[in-house]
Amino acid sequence: MRIAMLSALRRDRRGVAATEFAVLAPVMILLITATVEAAHIQMVQTSLEGAVATAARESVARMSLSDDERDTLMRERISTLMSSIPVASGRSLEISTQAYRTMGSAYPEAFEDANGNGVYDEGELFTDRNHNGVRDVATPVAGKMGDVGDVVAYQVTYPVALYFPFLSPIFGETRDITTATVARNEPERSGSGPPP
């Protein structure tokens, strides 16, 4: 009796589609949601790059304002442009700037690492870009936004919450999206009138 019942069940094809769906649905749902999440992260990255570039471009053209005013306007502009994308709970947008006199002063002078320790040691040969006889590390100028003609490096980190929290083992609880750009301040103060 049992063998006949098992044989009849094996030949019965009712419910096969439901069983196949039950096996494939979780995989398909995972693939679709992971794709949407990856696209969301890429969209935030692209939006952040655009917001930082726009804020930097506007900031370098406002040399008639004080350093603090330009910094405040730049931060407000980035926040406004990114306002449609929620920041992760308990986190905030991080913005840092560093000004340099020239592009060349924004990174350390190269050196030959004779002992291979990855650190400049006294006596190792280096490229003396400014011909002062001393190996210089990046030499920033005072202030957040620099002065006329200075080069300003902007770095912004935007913590984003996931659309689908169950994907946190793959993407993490939050994603820190970071972008950076460099811009040179205008060579003269706008609004200062014509030269004498």
mmCIF file of C-alpha atoms in Angstrom:
data_model
loop_
_atom_site.group_PDB
_atom_site.id
_atom_site.type_symbol
_atom_site.label_atom_id
_atom_site.label_comp_id
_atom_site.label_asym_id
_atom_site.label_seq_id
_atom_site.Cartn_x
_atom_site.Cartn_y
_atom_site.Cartn_z
ATOM 1 C CA MET A 1 0.000 0.000 0.000
ATOM 2 C CA ARG A 2 2.731 2.459 0.938
ATOM 3 C CA ILE A 3 4.796 1.715 -2.140
ATOM 4 C CA ALA A 4 1.788 2.278 -4.367
ATOM 5 C CA MET A 5 1.044 5.597 -2.631
ATOM 6 C CA LEU A 6 4.647 6.809 -3.014
ATOM 7 C CA SER A 7 4.642 5.762 -6.655
ATOM 8 C CA ALA A 8 1.424 7.697 -7.258
ATOM 9 C CA LEU A 9 2.851 10.799 -5.554
ATOM 10 C CA ARG A 10 5.967 10.637 -7.694
ATOM 11 C CA ARG A 11 3.898 10.657 -10.899
ATOM 12 C CA ASP A 12 1.649 13.515 -9.681
ATOM 13 C CA ARG A 13 2.788 16.819 -11.281
ATOM 14 C CA ARG A 14 0.398 19.144 -9.460
ATOM 15 C CA GLY A 15 2.232 21.839 -7.463
ATOM 16 C CA VAL A 16 5.535 21.531 -9.353
ATOM 17 C CA ALA A 17 5.459 25.209 -10.360
ATOM 18 C CA ALA A 18 4.882 26.277 -6.757
ATOM 19 C CA THR A 19 7.804 24.154 -5.589
ATOM 20 C CA GLU A 20 10.108 25.539 -8.279
ATOM 21 C CA PHE A 21 9.013 29.066 -7.412
ATOM 22 C CA ALA A 22 9.724 28.435 -3.717
ATOM 23 C CA VAL A 23 13.258 27.348 -4.609
ATOM 24 C CA LEU A 24 14.025 30.134 -7.116
ATOM 25 C CA ALA A 25 12.182 33.113 -5.579
ATOM 26 C CA PRO A 26 14.668 33.834 -2.746
ATOM 27 C CA VAL A 27 17.581 33.799 -5.192
ATOM 28 C CA MET A 28 15.782 36.093 -7.639
ATOM 29 C CA ILE A 29 14.689 38.471 -4.869
ATOM 30 C CA LEU A 30 18.264 38.647 -3.580
ATOM 31 C CA LEU A 31 19.633 39.370 -7.063
ATOM 32 C CA ILE A 32 17.051 42.060 -7.791
ATOM 33 C CA THR A 33 17.404 43.837 -4.434
ATOM 34 C CA ALA A 34 21.214 43.670 -4.540
ATOM 35 C CA THR A 35 21.143 45.212 -8.015
ATOM 36 C CA VAL A 36 18.839 48.009 -6.840
ATOM 37 C CA GLU A 37 21.068 48.606 -3.795
ATOM 38 C CA ALA A 38 24.236 48.741 -5.912
ATOM 39 C CA ALA A 39 22.527 51.198 -8.276
ATOM 40 C CA HIS A 40 21.453 53.319 -5.301
ATOM 41 C CA ILE A 41 25.024 53.463 -4.002
ATOM 42 C CA GLN A 42 26.319 54.399 -7.461
ATOM 43 C CA MET A 43 23.659 57.111 -7.764
ATOM 44 C CA VAL A 44 24.702 58.584 -4.408
ATOM 45 C CA GLN A 45 28.373 58.508 -5.496
ATOM 46 C CA THR A 46 27.574 60.338 -8.733
ATOM 47 C CA SER A 47 25.336 62.868 -6.969
ATOM 48 C CA LEU A 48 27.995 63.534 -4.346
ATOM 49 C CA GLU A 49 30.690 64.057 -6.986
ATOM 50 C CA GLY A 50 28.446 66.560 -8.759
ATOM 51 C CA ALA A 51 27.558 68.380 -5.533
ATOM 52 C CA VAL A 52 31.198 68.691 -4.461
ATOM 53 C CA ALA A 53 32.301 69.877 -7.916
ATOM 54 C CA THR A 54 29.495 72.467 -8.005
ATOM 55 C CA ALA A 55 30.238 73.740 -4.495
ATOM 56 C CA ALA A 56 33.983 73.923 -5.230
ATOM 57 C CA ARG A 57 33.388 75.778 -8.489
ATOM 58 C CA GLU A 58 31.147 78.317 -6.746
ATOM 59 C CA SER A 59 33.545 78.668 -3.827
ATOM 60 C CA VAL A 60 36.644 79.485 -5.880
ATOM 61 C CA ALA A 61 34.793 82.332 -7.610
ATOM 62 C CA ARG A 62 33.786 84.097 -4.373
ATOM 63 C CA MET A 63 37.133 85.503 -3.322
ATOM 64 C CA SER A 64 35.548 88.765 -2.098
ATOM 65 C CA LEU A 65 34.032 86.831 0.840
ATOM 66 C CA SER A 66 35.923 85.862 3.981
ATOM 67 C CA ASP A 67 37.385 82.392 4.486
ATOM 68 C CA ASP A 68 34.643 81.465 6.965
ATOM 69 C CA GLU A 69 31.849 82.794 4.730
ATOM 70 C CA ARG A 70 33.125 80.808 1.745
ATOM 71 C CA ASP A 71 33.458 77.692 3.908
ATOM 72 C CA THR A 72 29.910 78.074 5.251
ATOM 73 C CA LEU A 73 28.451 78.655 1.770
ATOM 74 C CA MET A 74 30.318 75.628 0.388
ATOM 75 C CA ARG A 75 29.024 73.369 3.184
ATOM 76 C CA GLU A 76 25.465 74.668 2.783
ATOM 77 C CA ARG A 77 25.604 74.148 -0.990
ATOM 78 C CA ILE A 78 26.717 70.515 -0.665
ATOM 79 C CA SER A 79 24.070 69.863 2.001
ATOM 80 C CA THR A 80 21.368 71.448 -0.169
ATOM 81 C CA LEU A 81 22.341 69.504 -3.285
ATOM 82 C CA MET A 82 22.402 66.223 -1.324
ATOM 83 C CA SER A 83 19.247 66.912 0.727
ATOM 84 C CA SER A 84 17.084 64.490 -1.281
ATOM 85 C CA ILE A 85 19.275 61.563 -0.197
ATOM 86 C CA PRO A 86 18.887 60.719 3.509
ATOM 87 C CA VAL A 87 21.992 60.430 5.666
ATOM 88 C CA ALA A 88 22.382 57.238 7.701
ATOM 89 C CA SER A 89 20.786 57.403 11.140
ATOM 90 C CA GLY A 90 23.085 58.849 13.796
ATOM 91 C CA ARG A 91 25.677 59.953 11.240
ATOM 92 C CA SER A 92 26.414 63.230 9.511
ATOM 93 C CA LEU A 93 28.039 64.574 6.396
ATOM 94 C CA GLU A 94 31.798 65.105 6.829
ATOM 95 C CA ILE A 95 33.520 67.842 4.829
ATOM 96 C CA SER A 96 37.197 68.728 5.002
ATOM 97 C CA THR A 97 39.242 71.202 3.020
ATOM 98 C CA GLN A 98 42.945 71.888 2.812
ATOM 99 C CA ALA A 99 44.515 74.777 0.927
ATOM 100 C CA TYR A 100 47.951 74.791 -0.699
ATOM 101 C CA ARG A 101 49.912 77.535 -2.418
ATOM 102 C CA THR A 102 50.463 75.392 -5.550
ATOM 103 C CA MET A 103 49.601 71.926 -6.841
ATOM 104 C CA GLY A 104 53.207 70.898 -6.241
ATOM 105 C CA SER A 105 53.005 71.727 -2.544
ATOM 106 C CA ALA A 106 50.006 69.429 -2.068
ATOM 107 C CA TYR A 107 52.094 66.256 -1.797
ATOM 108 C CA PRO A 108 55.486 65.359 -0.281
ATOM 109 C CA GLU A 109 58.679 65.570 -2.282
ATOM 110 C CA ALA A 110 59.633 62.172 -3.713
ATOM 111 C CA PHE A 111 62.590 60.284 -2.228
ATOM 112 C CA GLU A 112 64.682 57.186 -2.866
ATOM 113 C CA ASP A 113 63.926 54.682 -0.108
ATOM 114 C CA ALA A 114 67.439 53.234 0.286
ATOM 115 C CA ASN A 115 66.599 50.859 3.149
ATOM 116 C CA GLY A 116 63.106 49.943 1.882
ATOM 117 C CA ASN A 117 61.228 50.877 5.068
ATOM 118 C CA GLY A 118 58.716 53.113 3.249
ATOM 119 C CA VAL A 119 59.658 56.165 5.323
ATOM 120 C CA TYR A 120 62.037 59.009 4.515
ATOM 121 C CA ASP A 121 65.173 58.705 6.636
ATOM 122 C CA GLU A 122 67.766 61.446 7.039
ATOM 123 C CA GLY A 123 70.400 61.208 4.314
ATOM 124 C CA GLU A 124 68.208 59.538 1.666
ATOM 125 C CA LEU A 125 68.113 61.282 -1.715
ATOM 126 C CA PHE A 126 64.991 63.315 -2.513
ATOM 127 C CA THR A 127 63.645 65.590 -5.234
ATOM 128 C CA ASP A 128 64.002 69.144 -3.947
ATOM 129 C CA ARG A 129 61.193 70.834 -5.889
ATOM 130 C CA ASN A 130 61.502 74.198 -4.189
ATOM 131 C CA HIS A 131 65.338 74.090 -3.956
ATOM 132 C CA ASN A 132 65.446 74.840 -0.229
ATOM 133 C CA GLY A 133 67.743 71.910 0.622
ATOM 134 C CA VAL A 134 65.143 70.296 2.910
ATOM 135 C CA ARG A 135 62.673 67.520 2.075
ATOM 136 C CA ASP A 136 59.235 69.063 2.454
ATOM 137 C CA VAL A 137 56.044 67.196 3.172
ATOM 138 C CA ALA A 138 52.800 68.678 1.861
ATOM 139 C CA THR A 139 52.825 72.293 2.908
ATOM 140 C CA PRO A 140 49.302 73.605 3.455
ATOM 141 C CA VAL A 141 48.548 77.280 3.951
ATOM 142 C CA ALA A 142 46.556 78.739 6.830
ATOM 143 C CA GLY A 143 42.783 78.803 6.610
ATOM 144 C CA LYS A 144 40.180 76.429 5.264
ATOM 145 C CA MET A 145 39.593 77.850 1.789
ATOM 146 C CA GLY A 146 42.922 79.464 0.902
ATOM 147 C CA ASP A 147 43.599 82.842 -0.631
ATOM 148 C CA VAL A 148 43.745 84.228 -4.153
ATOM 149 C CA GLY A 149 45.272 81.677 -6.557
ATOM 150 C CA ASP A 150 45.637 78.942 -3.915
ATOM 151 C CA VAL A 151 44.760 75.320 -4.637
ATOM 152 C CA VAL A 152 42.036 73.856 -2.415
ATOM 153 C CA ALA A 153 41.489 70.117 -1.923
ATOM 154 C CA TYR A 154 37.941 69.165 -0.902
ATOM 155 C CA GLN A 155 37.046 65.788 0.601
ATOM 156 C CA VAL A 156 33.481 64.831 1.484
ATOM 157 C CA THR A 157 32.187 61.652 3.130
ATOM 158 C CA TYR A 158 28.468 60.928 2.943
ATOM 159 C CA PRO A 159 27.126 58.048 5.104
ATOM 160 C CA VAL A 160 24.207 56.389 3.337
ATOM 161 C CA ALA A 161 21.690 53.971 4.841
ATOM 162 C CA LEU A 162 20.752 50.922 2.805
ATOM 163 C CA TYR A 163 17.357 50.669 1.095
ATOM 164 C CA PHE A 164 17.229 46.989 2.038
ATOM 165 C CA PRO A 165 18.611 46.394 5.569
ATOM 166 C CA PHE A 166 18.688 42.606 5.064
ATOM 167 C CA LEU A 167 21.584 43.199 2.635
ATOM 168 C CA SER A 168 23.811 44.570 5.423
ATOM 169 C CA PRO A 169 25.973 41.390 5.484
ATOM 170 C CA ILE A 170 26.861 42.180 1.851
ATOM 171 C CA PHE A 171 27.017 46.004 1.858
ATOM 172 C CA GLY A 172 27.489 46.799 5.572
ATOM 173 C CA GLU A 173 25.071 48.640 7.879
ATOM 174 C CA THR A 174 25.877 51.949 6.191
ATOM 175 C CA ARG A 175 28.067 52.890 3.262
ATOM 176 C CA ASP A 176 30.483 55.784 3.544
ATOM 177 C CA ILE A 177 30.605 57.332 0.096
ATOM 178 C CA THR A 178 33.710 59.511 -0.252
ATOM 179 C CA THR A 179 34.682 61.834 -3.035
ATOM 180 C CA ALA A 180 37.350 64.464 -3.468
ATOM 181 C CA THR A 181 38.129 67.251 -5.865
ATOM 182 C CA VAL A 182 40.748 69.941 -6.261
ATOM 183 C CA ALA A 183 40.139 73.506 -7.474
ATOM 184 C CA ARG A 184 42.266 76.626 -7.816
ATOM 185 C CA ASN A 185 40.895 79.861 -6.364
ATOM 186 C CA GLU A 186 40.384 82.759 -8.763
ATOM 187 C CA PRO A 187 43.603 84.733 -9.363
ATOM 188 C CA GLU A 188 42.044 87.973 -8.124
ATOM 189 C CA ARG A 189 39.326 89.103 -5.783
ATOM 190 C CA SER A 190 36.064 89.676 -7.608
ATOM 191 C CA GLY A 191 34.253 92.903 -6.912
ATOM 192 C CA SER A 192 37.443 94.799 -6.096
ATOM 193 C CA GLY A 193 36.948 97.123 -9.069
ATOM 194 C CA PRO A 194 39.208 97.781 -12.030
ATOM 195 C CA PRO A 195 42.961 97.934 -11.492
ATOM 196 C CA PRO A 196 44.386 101.437 -10.925
#
